[in-house]
Coordinates of C-alpha atoms and ligand atoms in Angstrom, one line a residue:
Chain A
M1 CA 0.0 0.0 0.0
S2 CA 1.1 3.6 -0.5
E3 CA 1.2 4.9 3.0
Q4 CA -0.4 8.4 3.0
N5 CA -0.1 9.4 6.6
T6 CA 3.1 11.3 6.7
T7 CA 4.4 14.3 4.9
T8 CA 7.6 13.6 3.0
R9 CA 10.4 15.9 2.0
L10 CA 9.1 15.7 -1.5
D11 CA 5.6 16.8 -0.4
L12 CA 7.1 19.8 1.5
F13 CA 9.3 20.7 -1.4
I14 CA 6.4 20.7 -3.9
D15 CA 4.2 22.7 -1.5
R16 CA 7.0 25.3 -1.2
M17 CA 7.6 25.6 -4.9
V18 CA 3.9 25.7 -5.7
S19 CA 3.2 28.3 -3.0
Q20 CA 6.2 30.4 -4.1
R21 CA 4.9 30.5 -7.7
A22 CA 1.3 31.3 -6.6
C23 CA 2.4 34.1 -4.3
L24 CA 4.9 35.5 -6.8
D25 CA 2.4 35.5 -9.7
A26 CA -0.3 37.2 -7.5
A27 CA 2.2 39.8 -6.2
I28 CA 3.5 40.5 -9.8
T29 CA 0.0 41.1 -11.0
Q30 CA -1.0 43.2 -8.1
T31 CA 2.1 45.5 -8.6
A32 CA 1.8 45.6 -12.3
G33 CA 2.5 48.9 -14.1
R34 CA 4.6 50.3 -11.3
S35 CA 8.0 51.8 -12.1
E36 CA 9.9 50.9 -8.9
P37 CA 12.1 47.8 -9.5
V38 CA 11.7 44.3 -8.2
F39 CA 14.3 42.8 -5.8
E40 CA 15.1 39.1 -5.8
L41 CA 17.0 38.3 -2.6
G42 CA 18.9 35.1 -3.0
L43 CA 19.6 33.6 -6.5
G44 CA 20.5 30.0 -5.8
N45 CA 19.9 27.8 -8.9
G46 CA 18.0 30.7 -10.5
R47 CA 14.6 29.1 -10.9
T48 CA 12.5 31.8 -9.2
F49 CA 14.7 34.5 -10.9
H50 CA 14.0 32.8 -14.3
H51 CA 10.3 32.9 -13.5
M52 CA 10.4 36.5 -12.4
R53 CA 12.3 37.6 -15.4
E54 CA 9.9 35.9 -17.7
R55 CA 6.8 37.2 -16.0
I56 CA 7.9 40.8 -15.3
R57 CA 8.3 42.9 -18.4
D58 CA 7.5 46.3 -17.0
R59 CA 10.2 46.7 -14.4
D60 CA 13.9 45.8 -13.7
V61 CA 14.6 42.8 -11.6
Y62 CA 17.6 43.2 -9.4
V63 CA 19.2 40.2 -7.8
F64 CA 21.0 40.4 -4.4
E65 CA 23.3 37.4 -4.0
R66 CA 26.5 36.6 -2.2
A67 CA 27.9 34.2 -4.8
V68 CA 26.4 33.7 -8.2
A69 CA 26.1 30.0 -9.0
S70 CA 22.9 29.8 -11.0
H71 CA 22.2 27.9 -14.2
P72 CA 23.5 29.8 -17.3
D73 CA 20.0 30.5 -18.6
S74 CA 18.9 31.9 -15.2
T75 CA 21.7 34.3 -14.5
P76 CA 21.0 38.1 -14.2
A77 CA 22.8 40.7 -16.3
E78 CA 25.8 42.1 -14.4
H79 CA 24.3 45.6 -14.0
L80 CA 21.2 44.0 -12.4
T81 CA 23.3 41.9 -9.9
I82 CA 24.1 43.3 -6.5
L83 CA 26.9 41.1 -5.1
G84 CA 27.6 40.7 -1.4
D85 CA 26.0 39.8 1.9
V86 CA 22.5 41.2 2.1
R87 CA 23.4 42.5 5.6
E88 CA 25.4 45.1 3.8
T89 CA 23.8 45.4 0.4
L90 CA 20.3 46.0 1.7
P91 CA 21.1 49.1 3.7
A92 CA 23.2 50.4 0.8
A93 CA 20.2 49.9 -1.5
R94 CA 18.3 52.6 0.4
T95 CA 20.6 55.2 -0.9
R96 CA 20.8 53.7 -4.4
F97 CA 17.0 53.3 -4.7
P98 CA 15.3 56.2 -2.9
A99 CA 11.9 55.3 -4.3
G100 CA 12.3 51.7 -3.1
A101 CA 11.0 48.5 -4.6
S102 CA 7.5 47.6 -5.8
L103 CA 8.1 43.9 -5.1
I104 CA 10.7 42.1 -2.9
H105 CA 11.0 38.3 -3.0
A106 CA 13.2 36.7 -0.4
D107 CA 14.2 33.0 -0.5
L108 CA 17.5 33.2 1.4
G109 CA 17.1 30.3 3.7
G110 CA 18.1 26.6 3.8
H111 CA 16.1 23.8 5.3
N112 CA 17.0 24.5 8.9
R113 CA 13.9 26.2 10.1
E114 CA 15.5 27.5 13.3
K115 CA 18.3 29.1 11.3
N116 CA 15.9 30.5 8.8
D117 CA 13.8 32.0 11.6
T118 CA 16.8 33.7 13.2
F119 CA 17.8 35.0 9.8
A120 CA 14.3 36.3 9.1
R121 CA 14.2 38.2 12.4
M122 CA 17.6 39.8 11.6
I123 CA 16.7 40.7 8.0
S124 CA 13.2 42.0 8.4
P125 CA 14.2 45.5 9.6
L126 CA 16.6 45.7 6.6
I127 CA 13.9 44.9 4.1
E128 CA 11.1 46.9 5.5
P129 CA 12.4 50.4 4.7
L130 CA 13.0 49.3 1.1
L131 CA 9.4 48.6 0.2
A132 CA 7.5 51.4 -1.6
I133 CA 4.0 52.3 -0.4
D134 CA 1.6 49.6 -1.6
G135 CA 4.5 47.4 -2.5
L136 CA 4.5 43.7 -1.7
M137 CA 7.0 41.4 -0.1
V138 CA 6.9 37.7 -0.7
S139 CA 8.9 35.3 1.5
S140 CA 9.2 31.6 2.0
D141 CA 9.7 32.3 5.8
R142 CA 7.5 34.2 8.3
M143 CA 8.9 37.7 8.6
Y144 CA 9.1 40.1 11.5
F145 CA 7.9 43.5 10.3
D146 CA 6.8 46.5 12.3
T147 CA 4.5 48.1 9.8
L148 CA 4.0 45.7 6.9
A149 CA 0.7 43.9 6.9
E150 CA 0.4 40.2 6.3
Q151 CA -1.8 39.5 3.3
P152 CA -4.2 36.6 2.6
L153 CA -2.7 33.9 0.3
P154 CA -3.8 33.4 -3.3
E155 CA -5.4 30.2 -4.4
G156 CA -2.9 27.4 -4.7
A157 CA -0.6 28.7 -2.0
V158 CA -0.2 26.4 1.1
P159 CA -0.4 28.2 4.4
G160 CA 2.9 28.3 6.2
R161 CA 4.9 27.7 3.0
C162 CA 4.8 31.3 1.7
F163 CA 4.0 34.7 3.1
I164 CA 3.0 38.0 1.6
Y165 CA 3.3 41.4 3.2
R166 CA 2.1 44.8 2.1
R167 CA 3.3 48.3 2.9
T168 CA 0.1 50.2 3.5
A169 CA 1.6 53.5 4.6
Chain B
M1 CA 0.8 42.3 -15.8
S2 CA 2.0 38.8 -15.0
E3 CA 2.9 37.4 -18.5
Q4 CA 1.5 33.9 -18.8
N5 CA 2.7 33.0 -22.2
T6 CA 5.9 31.2 -21.6
T7 CA 6.8 28.2 -19.4
T8 CA 9.5 29.0 -16.9
R9 CA 12.1 26.8 -15.2
L10 CA 10.0 27.1 -12.1
D11 CA 6.9 25.8 -14.0
L12 CA 8.9 22.9 -15.5
F13 CA 10.4 22.0 -12.2
I14 CA 7.1 22.0 -10.5
D15 CA 5.6 19.8 -13.3
R16 CA 8.4 17.4 -12.9
M17 CA 8.3 17.1 -9.1
V18 CA 4.4 16.8 -9.2
S19 CA 4.5 14.2 -12.0
Q20 CA 7.2 12.2 -10.3
R21 CA 5.2 12.0 -7.1
A22 CA 2.0 11.1 -8.9
C23 CA 3.8 8.3 -10.8
L24 CA 5.7 7.0 -7.9
D25 CA 2.6 6.9 -5.6
A26 CA 0.6 5.1 -8.3
A27 CA 3.4 2.6 -9.0
I28 CA 3.9 2.0 -5.3
T29 CA 0.2 1.2 -4.9
Q30 CA 0.0 -1.0 -8.0
T31 CA 3.0 -3.1 -6.8
A32 CA 1.9 -3.2 -3.2
G33 CA 2.3 -6.5 -1.3
R34 CA 5.1 -7.8 -3.5
S35 CA 8.2 -9.2 -2.0
E36 CA 10.8 -8.1 -4.7
P37 CA 12.6 -5.0 -3.6
V38 CA 12.4 -1.4 -4.9
F39 CA 15.4 0.1 -6.7
E40 CA 16.0 3.9 -6.6
L41 CA 18.6 4.8 -9.2
G42 CA 20.3 8.0 -8.2
L43 CA 20.0 9.5 -4.7
G44 CA 20.9 13.2 -5.1
N45 CA 19.5 15.3 -2.3
G46 CA 17.4 12.3 -1.2
R47 CA 14.0 13.9 -1.5
T48 CA 12.4 11.1 -3.6
F49 CA 14.2 8.5 -1.6
H50 CA 12.8 10.0 1.5
H51 CA 9.3 9.8 -0.1
M52 CA 9.8 6.2 -1.2
R53 CA 11.0 5.1 2.2
E54 CA 8.0 6.8 3.9
R55 CA 5.5 5.4 1.5
I56 CA 6.9 1.9 1.1
R57 CA 6.6 -0.3 4.2
D58 CA 6.3 -3.8 2.6
R59 CA 9.6 -4.0 0.7
D60 CA 13.3 -2.9 0.9
V61 CA 14.3 0.1 -1.0
Y62 CA 17.8 -0.2 -2.4
V63 CA 19.6 3.0 -3.6
F64 CA 22.1 2.8 -6.5
E65 CA 24.4 5.8 -6.3
R66 CA 27.9 6.9 -7.2
A67 CA 28.6 9.3 -4.3
V68 CA 26.3 9.7 -1.4
A69 CA 25.6 13.4 -0.7
S70 CA 22.1 13.4 0.6
H71 CA 20.6 15.2 3.5
P72 CA 21.2 13.3 6.8
D73 CA 17.5 12.5 7.2
S74 CA 17.3 11.1 3.6
T75 CA 20.2 8.8 3.6
P76 CA 19.7 5.0 3.1
A77 CA 21.1 2.5 5.5
E78 CA 24.5 1.2 4.5
H79 CA 23.3 -2.3 3.7
L80 CA 20.7 -0.9 1.3
T81 CA 23.1 1.3 -0.5
I82 CA 24.8 0.0 -3.7
L83 CA 27.7 2.3 -4.4
G84 CA 29.3 2.7 -7.8
D85 CA 28.6 3.5 -11.4
V86 CA 25.2 2.1 -12.5
R87 CA 26.9 0.8 -15.7
E88 CA 28.6 -1.7 -13.4
T89 CA 26.2 -2.1 -10.5
L90 CA 23.1 -2.7 -12.5
P91 CA 24.5 -5.8 -14.3
A92 CA 25.9 -7.0 -11.0
A93 CA 22.4 -6.7 -9.5
R94 CA 21.1 -9.4 -11.8
T95 CA 23.2 -12.0 -9.9
R96 CA 22.4 -10.5 -6.5
F97 CA 18.7 -10.2 -7.1
P98 CA 17.6 -13.2 -9.3
A99 CA 14.0 -12.4 -8.6
G100 CA 14.5 -8.8 -9.8
A101 CA 12.7 -5.7 -8.6
S102 CA 9.0 -4.9 -8.2
L103 CA 9.6 -1.2 -8.8
I104 CA 12.5 0.7 -10.3
H105 CA 12.7 4.5 -10.2
A106 CA 15.2 6.6 -12.2
D107 CA 15.4 10.3 -12.1
L108 CA 17.9 11.2 -14.7
G109 CA 17.9 14.7 -13.3
G110 CA 19.3 17.6 -15.2
H111 CA 17.9 19.9 -17.6
N112 CA 20.1 18.9 -20.5
R113 CA 17.6 16.9 -22.4
E114 CA 20.1 15.7 -24.9
K115 CA 22.4 14.3 -22.2
N116 CA 19.4 12.7 -20.5
D117 CA 18.3 11.1 -23.7
T118 CA 21.8 9.7 -24.4
F119 CA 21.9 8.3 -20.8
A120 CA 18.4 6.9 -21.1
R121 CA 19.4 5.0 -24.3
M122 CA 22.5 3.6 -22.6
I123 CA 20.8 2.6 -19.3
S124 CA 17.5 1.1 -20.7
P125 CA 19.0 -2.3 -21.6
L126 CA 20.7 -2.4 -18.2
I127 CA 17.4 -1.8 -16.3
E128 CA 15.1 -4.0 -18.4
P129 CA 16.3 -7.4 -17.3
L130 CA 16.1 -6.4 -13.6
L131 CA 12.3 -5.8 -13.6
A132 CA 10.2 -8.7 -12.3
I133 CA 7.1 -9.7 -14.2
D134 CA 4.3 -7.1 -13.7
G135 CA 6.9 -4.9 -12.1
L136 CA 6.9 -1.1 -12.9
M137 CA 9.6 1.3 -13.9
V138 CA 9.1 5.0 -13.3
S139 CA 11.4 7.5 -15.1
S140 CA 11.7 11.2 -15.5
D141 CA 12.7 10.7 -19.1
R142 CA 11.5 8.6 -22.0
M143 CA 13.3 5.2 -21.9
Y144 CA 14.2 2.8 -24.7
F145 CA 13.0 -0.6 -23.7
D146 CA 12.5 -3.6 -26.0
T147 CA 9.7 -5.4 -24.1
L148 CA 8.4 -3.1 -21.4
A149 CA 5.1 -1.4 -22.2
E150 CA 4.5 2.3 -21.6
Q151 CA 1.6 2.8 -19.2
P152 CA -1.0 5.6 -19.1
L153 CA -0.2 8.3 -16.6
P154 CA -2.1 8.7 -13.3
E155 CA -4.1 11.8 -12.5
G156 CA -1.8 14.8 -11.7
A157 CA 1.1 13.6 -13.9
V158 CA 2.0 15.9 -16.7
P159 CA 2.6 14.1 -20.1
G160 CA 6.3 14.2 -21.0
R161 CA 7.5 14.9 -17.4
C162 CA 7.3 11.3 -16.2
F163 CA 7.0 7.9 -17.8
I164 CA 5.8 4.5 -16.5
Y165 CA 6.7 1.2 -18.0
R166 CA 5.5 -2.3 -17.2
R167 CA 7.0 -5.7 -17.7
T168 CA 4.1 -7.8 -19.0
A169 CA 5.9 -11.0 -19.7
Ligands
SAM1 C1 17.4 28.8 -1.4 S1 18.6 29.6 -2.4 C2 17.6 30.6 -3.5 C3 16.8 29.7 -4.5 C4 16.1 30.4 -5.6 N1 14.9 31.1 -5.1 C5 15.7 29.4 -6.7 O1 14.5 29.3 -7.0 O2 16.5 28.8 -7.4 C6 19.3 30.8 -1.3 C7 20.3 31.8 -1.9 O3 20.5 32.9 -1.0 C8 21.9 33.2 -0.9 N2 22.2 33.8 0.4 C9 22.0 33.2 1.6 N3 22.3 34.1 2.6 C10 22.8 35.2 1.9 C11 23.3 36.5 2.4 N4 23.4 36.7 3.7 N5 23.6 37.4 1.5 C12 23.5 37.2 0.2 N6 23.0 36.0 -0.3 C13 22.6 35.0 0.5 C14 22.6 31.9 -1.1 O4 23.9 32.0 -1.6 C15 21.7 31.1 -2.1 O5 22.1 31.4 -3.4
NI2 NI1 20.3 19.7 7.1
NI3 NI1 22.8 23.4 -17.9

């Protein structure tokens, strides 16, 4: 028999990818037509970057990454790559992008939930000031914002696998 | 606007993972209660192996892998790991497992379809003799078997992302 009681790593992984896509697509649509750029925090293999680049034609997508190691067909142009540790590059971005970002996607973590949570707590105050008013932030981990409001998830997103926040004022 | 015309790497990846799970779950159910072991060809990160080990409680799952580098919670027991190049370990398995396998799963990985296809052609004749009668073979890529019959896909599987073959005689 195929035992269906437990959730496997494959199940969790699929849930995360599916949720990520649902949240990103919804956030992209909701911020369509804006001029402020999109920030992708963490490049990895480049799958979500590839997705963002294909789906977003009205704004620049900047990638913040410490070491570019993505697939050749999912590598951002050099002028759209911000190399370095986000702990330094995010504060620097406030000066470079005074109008902020219309959409910020963060997928910086690994599979260690405790480590991810600690990192989320540290990085939330660095991300918050970068979001333009009515801008959206999509994360695979729960964030710790002061003023950004958690949004309901779109259809297809699994609760707990992806989070959306909005800057209302 | 969120452009929906093209298929992104994220879309393809989700299709592959979802199809793999659907095909594996169906194949596991269809071969339930058999005594011949399950063969997982290629371990990688261990996600599908973790899934197989959770879902299969009636048979041993052997992993054929060149170099074990899976997550600690998705690593097969030593006595169920067959180390080496499948070009050697698959032929050797015919002697070790005269009754064959009830289910064989191969995820050829990668995005390089040409490389995968070359590999599929090479490995098909090595896999074919290992399948027990009425056994099933699940693959991420089209295979090149002489006597195994391609099976219809279960619900949820995307055509072209996963293939199922059966040994009928
Ligand atoms: C899970 S991966 C991103 C996967 C990506 N979303 C995809 O779909 O392929 C996380 C990435 O964040 C990067 N990263 C982690 N911590 C970072 C930091 N402090 N500064 C910059 N990049 C970081 C890692 O190098 C890695 O490339
Ligand atoms: Ni770990
Ligand atoms: Ni490649």
